[in-house]
Short mmCIF file of C-alpha atoms and ligand atoms in Angstrom, two decimals:
data_model
loop_
_atom_site.label_atom_id
_atom_site.label_comp_id
_atom_site.label_asym_id
_atom_site.label_seq_id
_atom_site.Cartn_x
_atom_site.Cartn_y
_atom_site.Cartn_z
CA UNK A 1 44.56 14.92 1.74
CA UNK A 2 44.36 18.69 1.66
CA UNK A 3 41.21 20.71 1.22
CA UNK A 4 42.25 24.17 0.07
CA UNK A 5 39.42 26.62 0.75
CA UNK A 6 38.71 29.46 -1.67
CA UNK A 7 40.10 32.87 -0.64
CA UNK A 8 36.50 34.09 -0.28
CA UNK A 9 35.28 31.05 1.70
CA UNK A 10 33.07 31.98 4.65
CA UNK A 11 33.45 30.67 8.21
CA UNK A 12 30.20 28.71 7.74
CA UNK A 13 31.61 27.02 4.65
CA UNK A 14 34.82 26.12 6.53
CA UNK A 15 32.79 24.63 9.38
CA UNK A 16 30.60 22.79 6.86
CA UNK A 17 33.67 21.10 5.38
CA UNK A 18 34.92 20.16 8.85
CA UNK A 19 31.57 18.60 9.75
CA UNK A 20 31.54 16.63 6.51
CA UNK A 21 35.05 15.27 7.23
CA UNK A 22 34.15 14.28 10.78
CA UNK A 23 30.91 12.62 9.64
CA UNK A 24 33.10 10.43 7.42
CA UNK A 25 35.01 9.23 10.52
CA UNK A 26 38.12 11.31 9.64
CA UNK A 27 39.90 14.13 11.46
CA UNK A 28 40.14 17.72 10.22
CA UNK A 29 43.17 19.87 11.07
CA UNK A 30 43.01 23.51 10.09
CA UNK A 31 45.91 25.65 8.94
CA UNK A 32 45.03 29.34 8.71
CA UNK A 33 47.42 31.11 6.35
CA UNK A 34 47.50 34.83 5.62
CA UNK A 35 45.31 34.34 2.51
CA UNK A 36 43.29 31.21 2.93
CA UNK A 37 42.44 28.22 5.08
CA UNK A 38 43.76 24.75 4.31
CA UNK A 39 42.16 21.75 5.99
CA UNK A 40 44.27 18.64 6.37
CA UNK A 41 42.20 15.45 6.38
CA UNK A 42 43.80 12.57 8.24
CA UNK A 43 42.61 9.09 9.00
CA UNK A 44 42.40 5.80 7.21
CA UNK A 45 40.43 6.31 3.98
CA UNK A 46 41.73 3.16 2.30
CA UNK A 47 39.79 2.40 -0.87
CA UNK A 48 37.34 5.26 -0.23
CA UNK A 49 39.95 7.89 -1.16
CA UNK A 50 38.61 8.85 -4.60
CA UNK A 51 35.06 8.93 -3.29
CA UNK A 52 35.92 11.08 -0.23
CA UNK A 53 37.92 13.50 -2.40
CA UNK A 54 35.07 13.73 -4.90
CA UNK A 55 32.51 14.59 -2.21
CA UNK A 56 34.73 17.21 -0.60
CA UNK A 57 35.57 18.87 -3.93
CA UNK A 58 31.96 19.91 -4.55
CA UNK A 59 31.22 21.38 -1.11
CA UNK A 60 30.58 25.15 -1.02
CA UNK A 61 33.74 27.24 -0.47
CA UNK A 62 36.15 24.50 -1.53
CA UNK A 63 38.77 25.47 -4.11
CA UNK A 64 40.76 22.26 -4.59
CA UNK A 65 41.26 18.85 -2.97
CA UNK A 66 44.66 17.22 -3.40
CA UNK A 67 46.36 14.19 -1.89
CA UNK A 68 49.40 14.89 0.35
CA UNK A 69 52.21 13.03 -1.33
CA UNK A 70 54.31 12.48 1.80
CA UNK A 71 53.68 10.05 4.67
CA UNK A 72 53.94 12.92 7.13
CA UNK A 73 50.94 15.19 6.66
CA UNK A 74 50.41 17.88 9.33
CA UNK A 75 54.15 18.49 9.62
CA UNK A 76 54.61 18.85 5.85
CA UNK A 77 55.16 22.12 4.00
CA UNK A 78 52.34 21.15 1.68
CA UNK A 79 49.83 21.40 4.52
CA UNK A 80 51.32 24.54 6.06
CA UNK A 81 53.41 26.56 3.57
CA UNK A 82 54.30 29.27 6.09
CA UNK A 83 56.95 28.69 8.79
CA UNK A 84 55.64 27.74 12.20
CA UNK A 85 56.68 30.34 14.74
CA UNK A 86 56.44 29.32 18.39
CA UNK A 87 55.98 31.80 21.23
CA UNK A 88 58.15 30.96 24.21
CA UNK A 89 58.16 33.41 27.12
CA UNK A 90 58.58 36.86 25.58
CA UNK A 91 60.46 35.46 22.60
CA UNK A 92 59.84 33.27 19.59
CA UNK A 93 61.41 30.17 18.09
CA UNK A 94 61.43 30.24 14.28
CA UNK A 95 60.35 33.11 12.07
CA UNK A 96 63.77 34.56 11.31
CA UNK A 97 65.28 35.17 14.76
CA UNK A 98 68.11 33.15 16.29
CA UNK A 99 67.37 31.02 19.34
CA UNK A 100 70.32 30.22 21.57
CA UNK A 101 69.62 27.51 24.16
CA UNK A 102 72.43 27.05 26.64
CA UNK A 103 72.99 25.47 30.03
CA UNK A 104 74.36 22.42 31.74
CA UNK A 105 73.80 18.85 30.60
CA UNK A 106 72.49 18.01 34.09
CA UNK A 107 71.40 20.22 36.94
CA UNK A 108 73.82 19.16 39.68
CA UNK A 109 73.15 21.62 42.48
CA UNK A 110 71.83 25.12 43.05
CA UNK A 111 75.18 26.87 42.81
CA UNK A 112 76.19 25.15 39.55
CA UNK A 113 72.83 25.95 37.90
CA UNK A 114 72.65 29.59 39.03
CA UNK A 115 76.24 30.31 38.02
CA UNK A 116 75.59 28.83 34.60
CA UNK A 117 72.22 30.54 34.21
CA UNK A 118 73.61 33.96 35.18
CA UNK A 119 76.60 33.48 32.89
CA UNK A 120 74.72 32.39 29.78
CA UNK A 121 72.00 35.01 30.33
CA UNK A 122 74.62 37.75 30.49
CA UNK A 123 76.24 36.49 27.27
CA UNK A 124 73.10 36.40 25.14
CA UNK A 125 71.42 33.01 25.58
CA UNK A 126 67.70 33.21 24.89
CA UNK A 127 66.62 29.95 26.56
CA UNK A 128 68.12 28.05 29.51
CA UNK A 129 68.58 24.29 29.20
CA UNK A 130 69.27 21.75 31.93
CA UNK A 131 68.44 18.11 32.53
CA UNK A 132 66.53 17.07 35.66
CA UNK A 133 65.42 13.63 34.44
CA UNK A 134 68.46 12.18 32.69
CA UNK A 135 68.54 9.27 30.23
CA UNK A 136 71.94 7.78 31.12
CA UNK A 137 73.55 4.89 29.26
CA UNK A 138 74.74 3.40 32.55
CA UNK A 139 72.38 2.78 35.49
CA UNK A 140 75.36 3.59 37.75
CA UNK A 141 75.80 7.15 36.39
CA UNK A 142 74.20 10.25 37.92
CA UNK A 143 70.48 10.08 37.07
CA UNK A 144 69.56 13.73 37.65
CA UNK A 145 67.86 15.57 40.52
CA UNK A 146 64.32 14.92 39.27
CA UNK A 147 61.65 17.29 40.62
CA UNK A 148 64.20 19.15 42.75
CA UNK A 149 66.03 19.95 39.50
CA UNK A 150 62.80 21.27 37.96
CA UNK A 151 62.31 23.57 40.96
CA UNK A 152 65.83 24.89 40.57
CA UNK A 153 65.19 25.55 36.89
CA UNK A 154 62.04 27.51 37.75
CA UNK A 155 64.10 29.56 40.22
CA UNK A 156 66.72 30.20 37.52
CA UNK A 157 63.96 31.43 35.20
CA UNK A 158 62.73 33.86 37.88
CA UNK A 159 66.25 35.14 38.34
CA UNK A 160 67.32 35.50 34.71
CA UNK A 161 64.04 35.87 32.82
CA UNK A 162 65.11 33.05 30.48
CA UNK A 163 62.48 30.45 29.55
CA UNK A 164 63.53 26.87 30.25
CA UNK A 165 63.74 23.65 28.26
CA UNK A 166 64.15 20.30 29.98
CA UNK A 167 63.69 16.64 29.17
CA UNK A 168 60.70 14.48 29.96
CA UNK A 169 61.36 10.74 29.76
CA UNK A 170 57.99 9.08 30.27
CA UNK A 171 54.28 9.89 30.07
CA UNK A 172 53.83 9.94 33.85
CA UNK A 173 56.35 12.82 34.10
CA UNK A 174 54.65 15.06 31.54
CA UNK A 175 52.41 16.94 33.99
CA UNK A 176 55.15 17.80 36.46
CA UNK A 177 57.63 18.79 33.76
CA UNK A 178 54.98 20.88 31.97
CA UNK A 179 54.16 22.61 35.27
CA UNK A 180 57.75 23.88 35.53
CA UNK A 181 59.18 24.10 32.00
CA UNK A 182 58.47 26.33 29.01
CA UNK A 183 59.51 23.69 26.47
CA UNK A 184 59.30 19.90 26.93
CA UNK A 185 62.30 18.10 25.47
CA UNK A 186 61.91 14.59 24.09
CA UNK A 187 65.39 13.08 23.95
CA UNK A 188 67.01 11.12 21.15
CA UNK A 189 66.50 7.82 22.96
CA UNK A 190 62.77 8.45 23.18
CA UNK A 191 62.12 9.74 19.67
CA UNK A 192 60.07 6.66 18.89
CA UNK A 193 58.45 6.27 22.30
CA UNK A 194 54.95 6.64 20.89
CA UNK A 195 53.02 6.80 24.20
CA UNK A 196 55.37 9.63 25.26
CA UNK A 197 54.91 11.44 21.93
CA UNK A 198 51.13 11.25 22.32
CA UNK A 199 51.34 12.42 25.94
CA UNK A 200 53.41 15.52 25.07
CA UNK A 201 51.03 15.99 22.15
CA UNK A 202 48.25 16.53 24.70
CA UNK A 203 50.31 18.97 26.80
CA UNK A 204 49.88 22.71 26.57
CA UNK A 205 53.59 23.45 26.16
CA UNK A 206 55.82 23.43 23.05
CA UNK A 207 57.88 20.29 22.51
CA UNK A 208 61.46 20.01 21.28
CA UNK A 209 61.89 16.63 19.58
CA UNK A 210 65.48 15.45 19.24
CA UNK A 211 66.44 13.21 16.34
CA UNK A 212 66.80 9.54 17.28
CA UNK A 213 70.27 8.01 17.39
CA UNK A 214 69.74 6.20 14.09
CA UNK A 215 66.58 7.83 12.81
CA UNK A 216 66.01 8.78 9.20
CA UNK A 217 64.54 12.20 8.48
CA UNK A 218 61.27 10.53 7.58
CA UNK A 219 61.09 8.55 10.83
CA UNK A 220 61.82 11.77 12.71
CA UNK A 221 59.06 13.66 10.93
CA UNK A 222 56.66 10.78 11.53
CA UNK A 223 57.51 11.05 15.24
CA UNK A 224 56.72 14.79 15.07
CA UNK A 225 53.49 13.86 13.31
CA UNK A 226 52.45 11.85 16.41
CA UNK A 227 52.79 14.98 18.54
CA UNK A 228 50.99 17.31 16.13
CA UNK A 229 48.18 14.85 15.40
CA UNK A 230 47.65 14.45 19.15
CA UNK A 231 46.78 18.16 19.29
CA UNK A 232 50.04 20.04 19.83
CA UNK A 233 51.17 22.05 16.79
CA UNK A 234 54.18 23.60 18.57
CA UNK A 235 57.02 21.23 17.75
CA UNK A 236 60.68 22.21 17.39
CA UNK A 237 63.03 19.71 15.73
CA UNK A 238 66.56 19.30 17.11
CA UNK A 239 69.31 17.71 15.03
CA UNK A 240 71.84 16.27 17.49
CA UNK A 241 73.95 14.03 15.29
CA UNK A 242 73.37 10.46 14.22
CA UNK A 243 75.31 7.29 14.78
CA UNK A 244 77.69 6.38 11.96
CA UNK A 245 80.84 4.25 11.60
CA UNK A 246 82.97 7.28 12.62
CA UNK A 247 84.34 7.11 16.15
CA UNK A 248 86.41 10.28 16.49
CA UNK A 249 83.20 12.14 17.14
CA UNK A 250 80.42 10.96 19.46
CA UNK A 251 77.94 11.25 16.58
CA UNK A 252 78.00 12.65 13.05
CA UNK A 253 76.31 16.03 12.67
CA UNK A 254 73.94 15.94 9.71
CA UNK A 255 74.12 19.56 8.60
CA UNK A 256 72.27 18.77 5.36
CA UNK A 257 69.26 17.97 7.53
CA UNK A 258 68.83 21.71 8.14
CA UNK A 259 68.04 22.87 4.55
CA UNK A 260 66.38 19.52 3.84
CA UNK A 261 63.95 19.99 6.72
CA UNK A 262 63.32 23.55 5.67
CA UNK A 263 62.05 22.16 2.39
CA UNK A 264 60.02 19.29 3.85
CA UNK A 265 58.47 20.86 6.94
CA UNK A 266 57.25 24.16 8.39
CA UNK A 267 58.60 23.34 11.87
CA UNK A 268 61.59 25.25 13.31
CA UNK A 269 64.95 23.47 13.42
CA UNK A 270 67.58 23.72 16.15
CA UNK A 271 71.05 22.13 16.04
CA UNK A 272 72.82 20.68 19.08
CA UNK A 273 76.56 20.59 18.29
CA UNK A 274 77.41 19.37 21.82
CA UNK A 275 75.85 15.90 21.58
CA UNK A 276 76.64 15.81 17.86
CA UNK A 277 80.40 16.00 18.41
CA UNK A 278 81.04 15.00 22.04
CA UNK A 279 84.09 17.28 22.02
CA UNK A 280 84.25 20.78 23.43
CA UNK A 281 86.75 22.02 20.86
CA UNK A 282 84.47 21.03 17.95
CA UNK A 283 81.34 22.73 19.30
CA UNK A 284 82.08 26.29 18.17
CA UNK A 285 82.71 25.51 14.49
CA UNK A 286 79.68 23.22 14.27
CA UNK A 287 77.46 25.82 15.94
CA UNK A 288 78.59 28.43 13.41
CA UNK A 289 78.06 25.96 10.56
CA UNK A 290 74.53 25.25 11.79
CA UNK A 291 73.64 28.94 11.79
CA UNK A 292 75.25 29.38 8.36
CA UNK A 293 73.13 26.47 7.06
CA UNK A 294 69.98 28.30 8.13
CA UNK A 295 69.12 26.71 11.48
CA UNK A 296 66.60 28.61 13.61
CA UNK A 297 68.91 28.22 16.57
CA UNK A 298 71.34 26.10 18.48
CA UNK A 299 71.44 24.30 21.78
CA UNK A 300 74.79 23.98 23.57
CA UNK A 301 75.92 22.55 26.86
CA UNK A 302 77.75 24.98 29.15
CA UNK A 303 79.26 24.30 32.58
CA UNK A 304 81.20 26.62 34.92
CA UNK A 305 83.74 23.83 35.54
CA UNK A 306 83.33 21.25 32.77
CA UNK A 307 86.05 18.98 34.12
CA UNK A 308 84.00 18.48 37.27
CA UNK A 309 80.66 17.93 35.49
CA UNK A 310 78.58 14.90 36.48
CA UNK A 311 77.63 14.35 32.83
CA UNK A 312 78.95 15.38 29.42
CA UNK A 313 81.80 17.55 30.72
CA UNK A 314 83.94 16.71 27.67
CA UNK A 315 81.48 18.39 25.34
CA UNK A 316 80.49 21.29 27.61
CA UNK A 317 81.74 24.80 26.86
CA UNK A 318 83.09 26.94 29.67
CA UNK A 319 81.20 30.15 30.43
CA UNK A 320 84.05 32.07 28.81
CA UNK A 321 83.89 29.98 25.63
CA UNK A 322 80.16 30.51 25.41
CA UNK A 323 80.57 34.26 25.92
CA UNK A 324 83.12 34.38 23.10
CA UNK A 325 80.96 32.34 20.72
CA UNK A 326 77.55 34.01 21.23
CA UNK A 327 78.23 37.28 19.36
CA UNK A 328 79.85 35.39 16.49
CA UNK A 329 76.66 33.35 16.08
CA UNK A 330 74.70 36.60 15.83
CA UNK A 331 77.16 37.91 13.25
CA UNK A 332 76.82 34.82 11.04
CA UNK A 333 73.06 34.89 11.45
CA UNK A 334 72.87 38.52 10.34
CA UNK A 335 75.19 37.78 7.42
CA UNK A 336 73.11 34.80 6.24
CA UNK A 337 69.85 36.74 6.59
CA UNK A 338 71.30 39.46 4.33
CA UNK A 339 72.37 37.10 1.54
CA UNK A 340 70.55 37.33 -1.77
CA UNK A 341 69.05 34.31 -3.50
CA UNK A 342 67.19 31.30 -2.26
CA UNK A 343 66.48 31.61 1.42
CA UNK A 344 68.32 29.28 3.72
C1 PEP B 1 70.31 16.17 26.33
O1 PEP B 1 70.10 17.10 25.53
O2 PEP B 1 70.43 16.36 27.53
C2 PEP B 1 70.40 14.79 25.83
C3 PEP B 1 70.36 13.74 26.66
O3 PEP B 1 70.57 14.70 24.49
P1 PEP B 1 70.17 13.52 23.46
O4 PEP B 1 68.79 13.09 23.81
O5 PEP B 1 70.29 14.20 22.14
O6 PEP B 1 71.21 12.44 23.63
MN1 MN B 2 74.21 15.93 27.68
#
């Protein structure tokens, strides 16, 4: 449920409400808007719901108490009407700007990463991506460089100034990945790995949560809820296509998820047209479509020599293709921002 504090509520009154909630064995999560404070109450109230709501409603400083109608609570727009904006390095994800994450699927060696990092930085990427711990379908495929890959990413950040995003596959890797990366990526295959979600929820770095291969929007938001309820409010959602009966594309990009999520949640949304299509020649149009639909950014795979890539070469853009696409993304973004009517 939501406890909406009066505009004039004092800090003592806010703390009084929090204490009351905790005394009841529930958890209080605060959302401080520009006008007033909203306190989300989570926990199992069961049959006590009416009683708990009644007690909260009469506490000093409380304006209204309402149930949250959705199963996801802290990630819902109801709890936090304003967009979440996440500080990453000197930049921000969400809040009206356009985030462009680019880099190789896997970090293969120093030369490949630095060439890619230099290239995408020069063409306007705002965040560098690269996989060090790789979730591969086959145990015989390249599994990533592990910690050595993380060190190379940190070196690429020093060199280009770009913050880095990289995947973490299990709870025991969270500390080492968080020590190197600016954003922890939870991959599609791990979207419902609850111990991992809780572990990144305790980390002090933003998390980018990719949509599961066959996850509904609600399951995805419930996964985000695990992270936020574990203490980490900085979650970025990444639509990367879902599995359908279609086989021409690797996955089916759910573009409608972008405006839908904007309505349901305050979290920023990124689209990954590389994994969504699996085909290099489809990436550009889907990236532009994502920005036109109102996404906060995109993530694309880029490789200096895609045909030699150790993973996902077929869907990786060349440096030249990325350099051609980047200014067009900015153009569409500026165009969409200037449109009248309902915001997208
Ligand atoms: C990736 O981004 O490197 C990746 C493995 O993607 P996904 O988890 O979406 O398959
Ligand atoms: Mn990949």
